[in-house]
PDB file of C-alpha atoms in Angstrom:
ATOM      1  CA  MET A   1     -10.575 -32.485  27.677  1.00  0.00           C
ATOM      2  CA  SER A   2      -8.683 -30.308  25.258  1.00  0.00           C
ATOM      3  CA  THR A   3      -6.243 -31.731  22.732  1.00  0.00           C
ATOM      4  CA  LEU A   4      -4.012 -30.126  20.159  1.00  0.00           C
ATOM      5  CA  ASN A   5      -5.753 -30.107  16.798  1.00  0.00           C
ATOM      6  CA  ARG A   6      -3.826 -30.881  13.597  1.00  0.00           C
ATOM      7  CA  GLN A   7      -4.760 -27.488  12.213  1.00  0.00           C
ATOM      8  CA  ASN A   8      -3.353 -24.939  14.581  1.00  0.00           C
ATOM      9  CA  ALA A   9      -5.387 -21.817  15.095  1.00  0.00           C
ATOM     10  CA  ALA A  10      -4.281 -18.916  12.907  1.00  0.00           C
ATOM     11  CA  VAL A  11      -3.495 -15.615  14.549  1.00  0.00           C
ATOM     12  CA  CYS A  12      -2.398 -12.287  13.147  1.00  0.00           C
ATOM     13  CA  ASP A  13       1.352 -11.612  13.180  1.00  0.00           C
ATOM     14  CA  PRO A  14       1.676  -7.885  13.988  1.00  0.00           C
ATOM     15  CA  GLY A  15       5.363  -7.780  13.098  1.00  0.00           C
ATOM     16  CA  SER A  16       4.655  -8.868   9.536  1.00  0.00           C
ATOM     17  CA  VAL A  17       1.784  -6.413   9.227  1.00  0.00           C
ATOM     18  CA  ILE A  18       4.025  -3.543  10.368  1.00  0.00           C
ATOM     19  CA  LEU A  19       6.751  -4.668   7.942  1.00  0.00           C
ATOM     20  CA  THR A  20       4.228  -4.636   5.091  1.00  0.00           C
ATOM     21  CA  MET A  21       3.144  -1.128   6.083  1.00  0.00           C
ATOM     22  CA  LEU A  22       6.754   0.085   6.122  1.00  0.00           C
ATOM     23  CA  LEU A  23       7.402  -1.580   2.767  1.00  0.00           C
ATOM     24  CA  GLY A  24       4.363   0.196   1.336  1.00  0.00           C
ATOM     25  CA  VAL A  25       5.539   3.610   2.511  1.00  0.00           C
ATOM     26  CA  CYS A  26       9.113   3.001   1.316  1.00  0.00           C
ATOM     27  CA  LEU A  27       7.920   1.761  -2.075  1.00  0.00           C
ATOM     28  CA  GLY A  28       5.666   4.800  -2.407  1.00  0.00           C
ATOM     29  CA  VAL A  29       8.497   7.234  -1.742  1.00  0.00           C
ATOM     30  CA  ALA A  30      10.903   5.305  -3.994  1.00  0.00           C
ATOM     31  CA  SER A  31       8.419   5.147  -6.867  1.00  0.00           C
ATOM     32  CA  ALA A  32       7.794   8.899  -6.555  1.00  0.00           C
ATOM     33  CA  ALA A  33      11.541   9.536  -6.788  1.00  0.00           C
ATOM     34  CA  VAL A  34      11.867   7.262  -9.826  1.00  0.00           C
ATOM     35  CA  TYR A  35       8.897   9.024 -11.433  1.00  0.00           C
ATOM     36  CA  ALA A  36      10.506  12.446 -10.824  1.00  0.00           C
ATOM     37  CA  ILE A  37      13.813  11.377 -12.331  1.00  0.00           C
ATOM     38  CA  GLY A  38      12.122   9.699 -15.296  1.00  0.00           C
ATOM     39  CA  SER A  39       9.875  12.658 -16.071  1.00  0.00           C
ATOM     40  CA  HIS A  40      12.797  15.074 -15.687  1.00  0.00           C
ATOM     41  CA  LEU A  41      14.873  13.063 -18.140  1.00  0.00           C
ATOM     42  CA  ALA A  42      11.971  12.719 -20.575  1.00  0.00           C
ATOM     43  CA  VAL A  43      11.373  16.490 -20.597  1.00  0.00           C
ATOM     44  CA  ALA A  44      15.095  17.206 -20.892  1.00  0.00           C
ATOM     45  CA  LEU A  45      15.476  14.823 -23.833  1.00  0.00           C
ATOM     46  CA  ALA A  46      12.310  16.042 -25.572  1.00  0.00           C
ATOM     47  CA  ASN A  47      13.197  19.741 -25.162  1.00  0.00           C
ATOM     48  CA  PRO A  48      16.970  20.052 -24.730  1.00  0.00           C
ATOM     49  CA  TRP A  49      16.905  23.803 -25.421  1.00  0.00           C
ATOM     50  CA  ALA A  50      14.187  24.606 -22.866  1.00  0.00           C
ATOM     51  CA  ALA A  51      14.949  25.464 -19.273  1.00  0.00           C
ATOM     52  CA  ALA A  52      13.711  22.887 -16.766  1.00  0.00           C
ATOM     53  CA  PRO A  53      13.336  23.131 -13.009  1.00  0.00           C
ATOM     54  CA  PRO A  54      16.302  21.742 -11.091  1.00  0.00           C
ATOM     55  CA  LEU A  55      16.122  18.009 -10.501  1.00  0.00           C
ATOM     56  CA  MET A  56      16.594  18.487  -6.753  1.00  0.00           C
ATOM     57  CA  VAL A  57      13.419  20.588  -6.532  1.00  0.00           C
ATOM     58  CA  GLU A  58      11.464  17.976  -8.456  1.00  0.00           C
ATOM     59  CA  LEU A  59      12.850  15.205  -6.244  1.00  0.00           C
ATOM     60  CA  LEU A  60      11.975  17.038  -3.036  1.00  0.00           C
ATOM     61  CA  PHE A  61       8.457  17.816  -4.205  1.00  0.00           C
ATOM     62  CA  SER A  62       7.765  14.335  -5.568  1.00  0.00           C
ATOM     63  CA  THR A  63       9.175  12.449  -2.569  1.00  0.00           C
ATOM     64  CA  PHE A  64       7.169  14.610  -0.182  1.00  0.00           C
ATOM     65  CA  THR A  65       4.065  13.995  -2.272  1.00  0.00           C
ATOM     66  CA  GLY A  66       4.912  10.282  -2.453  1.00  0.00           C
ATOM     67  CA  LEU A  67       5.258  10.158   1.328  1.00  0.00           C
ATOM     68  CA  LEU A  68       1.941  11.969   1.762  1.00  0.00           C
ATOM     69  CA  PHE A  69       0.129   9.621  -0.621  1.00  0.00           C
ATOM     70  CA  SER A  70       1.820   6.559   0.903  1.00  0.00           C
ATOM     71  CA  LEU A  71       0.715   7.515   4.404  1.00  0.00           C
ATOM     72  CA  ALA A  72      -2.813   8.234   3.179  1.00  0.00           C
ATOM     73  CA  ALA A  73      -2.865   4.903   1.325  1.00  0.00           C
ATOM     74  CA  LEU A  74      -1.606   3.137   4.445  1.00  0.00           C
ATOM     75  CA  VAL A  75      -4.406   4.585   6.537  1.00  0.00           C
ATOM     76  CA  GLY A  76      -6.991   3.789   3.870  1.00  0.00           C
ATOM     77  CA  ALA A  77      -5.844   0.191   3.411  1.00  0.00           C
ATOM     78  CA  SER A  78      -5.650  -0.348   7.175  1.00  0.00           C
ATOM     79  CA  LEU A  79      -9.156   0.996   7.701  1.00  0.00           C
ATOM     80  CA  ALA A  80     -10.557  -1.034   4.809  1.00  0.00           C
ATOM     81  CA  LEU A  81      -8.947  -4.253   6.028  1.00  0.00           C
ATOM     82  CA  GLY A  82      -9.917  -3.466   9.620  1.00  0.00           C
ATOM     83  CA  ILE A  83     -13.563  -2.988   8.683  1.00  0.00           C
ATOM     84  CA  PHE A  84     -14.005  -5.729   6.083  1.00  0.00           C
ATOM     85  CA  ASP A  85     -11.435  -8.363   7.076  1.00  0.00           C
ATOM     86  CA  HIS A  86     -10.059  -7.615  10.533  1.00  0.00           C
ATOM     87  CA  ARG A  87      -9.002 -11.235  11.093  1.00  0.00           C
ATOM     88  CA  LEU A  88      -7.354 -11.541   7.674  1.00  0.00           C
ATOM     89  CA  GLN A  89      -9.350 -14.687   6.944  1.00  0.00           C
ATOM     90  CA  THR A  90     -10.313 -14.108   3.292  1.00  0.00           C
ATOM     91  CA  SER A  91      -8.262 -15.165   0.297  1.00  0.00           C
ATOM     92  CA  ARG A  92      -5.146 -13.321  -0.809  1.00  0.00           C
ATOM     93  CA  VAL A  93      -6.954 -11.908  -3.830  1.00  0.00           C
ATOM     94  CA  ALA A  94      -9.814 -10.572  -1.688  1.00  0.00           C
ATOM     95  CA  GLN A  95      -7.356  -9.024   0.778  1.00  0.00           C
ATOM     96  CA  GLY A  96      -5.525  -7.380  -2.126  1.00  0.00           C
ATOM     97  CA  ILE A  97      -8.749  -5.994  -3.576  1.00  0.00           C
ATOM     98  CA  ILE A  98      -9.819  -4.620  -0.196  1.00  0.00           C
ATOM     99  CA  ALA A  99      -6.398  -3.003   0.315  1.00  0.00           C
ATOM    100  CA  GLY A 100      -6.390  -1.602  -3.244  1.00  0.00           C
ATOM    101  CA  ILE A 101      -9.797   0.006  -2.854  1.00  0.00           C
ATOM    102  CA  GLY A 102      -8.818   1.280   0.579  1.00  0.00           C
ATOM    103  CA  THR A 103      -5.752   3.023  -0.838  1.00  0.00           C
ATOM    104  CA  VAL A 104      -7.611   4.740  -3.668  1.00  0.00           C
ATOM    105  CA  LEU A 105     -10.217   6.441  -1.492  1.00  0.00           C
ATOM    106  CA  PRO A 106      -7.781   8.641   0.486  1.00  0.00           C
ATOM    107  CA  GLY A 107      -5.992   9.381  -2.797  1.00  0.00           C
ATOM    108  CA  LEU A 108      -9.246  10.729  -4.212  1.00  0.00           C
ATOM    109  CA  GLY A 109      -9.652  12.784  -1.054  1.00  0.00           C
ATOM    110  CA  LEU A 110      -6.159  14.251  -1.408  1.00  0.00           C
ATOM    111  CA  PHE A 111      -6.773  15.163  -5.036  1.00  0.00           C
ATOM    112  CA  ALA A 112     -10.098  16.753  -4.104  1.00  0.00           C
ATOM    113  CA  TYR A 113      -8.378  18.717  -1.323  1.00  0.00           C
ATOM    114  CA  PHE A 114      -5.558  19.941  -3.568  1.00  0.00           C
ATOM    115  CA  GLY A 115      -8.090  20.796  -6.265  1.00  0.00           C
ATOM    116  CA  GLN A 116      -6.902  23.456  -8.673  1.00  0.00           C
ATOM    117  CA  SER A 117      -3.371  23.524  -7.300  1.00  0.00           C
ATOM    118  CA  ALA A 118      -2.672  20.004  -8.574  1.00  0.00           C
ATOM    119  CA  ALA A 119      -0.452  20.170 -11.622  1.00  0.00           C
ATOM    120  CA  ILE A 120      -1.802  16.933 -13.022  1.00  0.00           C
ATOM    121  CA  GLY A 121      -4.820  16.430 -15.257  1.00  0.00           C
ATOM    122  CA  PHE A 122      -7.679  13.952 -14.975  1.00  0.00           C
ATOM    123  CA  GLY A 123      -5.809  11.324 -16.996  1.00  0.00           C
ATOM    124  CA  GLY A 124      -2.819  11.703 -14.714  1.00  0.00           C
ATOM    125  CA  ILE A 125      -5.001  11.353 -11.625  1.00  0.00           C
ATOM    126  CA  VAL A 126      -6.519   8.149 -12.982  1.00  0.00           C
ATOM    127  CA  GLY A 127      -3.043   6.841 -13.796  1.00  0.00           C
ATOM    128  CA  VAL A 128      -1.653   7.654 -10.359  1.00  0.00           C
ATOM    129  CA  LEU A 129      -4.642   6.134  -8.548  1.00  0.00           C
ATOM    130  CA  THR A 130      -4.467   3.025 -10.734  1.00  0.00           C
ATOM    131  CA  PHE A 131      -0.783   2.681  -9.933  1.00  0.00           C
ATOM    132  CA  ILE A 132      -1.427   3.126  -6.203  1.00  0.00           C
ATOM    133  CA  ALA A 133      -4.241   0.554  -6.210  1.00  0.00           C
ATOM    134  CA  GLY A 134      -2.192  -1.912  -8.241  1.00  0.00           C
ATOM    135  CA  ALA A 135       0.848  -1.525  -6.012  1.00  0.00           C
ATOM    136  CA  SER A 136      -1.247  -1.958  -2.882  1.00  0.00           C
ATOM    137  CA  PHE A 137      -2.993  -5.022  -4.323  1.00  0.00           C
ATOM    138  CA  THR A 138       0.331  -6.587  -5.298  1.00  0.00           C
ATOM    139  CA  LEU A 139       1.978  -5.858  -1.955  1.00  0.00           C
ATOM    140  CA  MET A 140      -0.972  -7.267  -0.019  1.00  0.00           C
ATOM    141  CA  TYR A 141      -1.206 -10.307  -2.299  1.00  0.00           C
ATOM    142  CA  VAL A 142       2.491 -11.095  -1.879  1.00  0.00           C
ATOM    143  CA  ARG A 143       2.655 -10.441   1.864  1.00  0.00           C
ATOM    144  CA  SER A 144      -0.754 -11.743   3.004  1.00  0.00           C
ATOM    145  CA  ARG A 145       0.487 -15.197   3.985  1.00  0.00           C
ATOM    146  CA  ALA A 146       3.113 -13.660   6.267  1.00  0.00           C
ATOM    147  CA  HIS A 147       0.406 -11.740   8.149  1.00  0.00           C
ATOM    148  CA  VAL A 148      -1.160 -14.894   9.552  1.00  0.00           C
ATOM    149  CA  ALA A 149       0.947 -17.168  11.698  1.00  0.00           C
ATOM    150  CA  THR A 150      -0.043 -20.396  13.329  1.00  0.00           C
ATOM    151  CA  ASP A 151      -0.091 -20.484  17.091  1.00  0.00           C
ATOM    152  CA  PRO A 152       1.033 -23.913  18.321  1.00  0.00           C
ATOM    153  CA  HIS A 153       0.159 -23.020  21.925  1.00  0.00           C
ATOM    154  CA  ARG A 154      -3.499 -22.427  21.206  1.00  0.00           C
ATOM    155  CA  ARG A 155      -5.579 -25.471  21.968  1.00  0.00           C
ATOM    156  CA  GLN A 156      -8.942 -26.293  20.465  1.00  0.00           C
ATOM    157  CA  ARG A 157     -11.612 -28.649  21.743  1.00  0.00           C
ATOM    158  CA  HIS A 158     -12.696 -31.658  19.738  1.00  0.00           C
TER     159      HIS A 158
END
């Protein structure tokens, strides 16, 4: 005979997972825009007499690049979590580490693909990838509890 156990079975909440994915993409695009504005202002203040590219061009380029990296990071984190923790049963820290590593790998692939056309040096690449991994870790750490919901209708045998 089956009875309802005190600990309800945990199931994945797809709505929360999709919300986390959308948050990741939005935060990636927003951080790219903030980076473009900040770097534009820093260059303008450091060299007020030098001509700088229009801010709109920098914003368009950086938000497109931010969207590209965010989508690649989303795919990488999803694949990493799908392979190593498809039931989202490990701790929040482990889920964050898996997501962080998963986001860095496609970023390395994008930098390798862009190669010589990338206008950022090795130190910049390391900084960007560290930021992406840290942001992914933090987002997964904060949102991981929302990804697993308890199912009160699921019954377990004693």
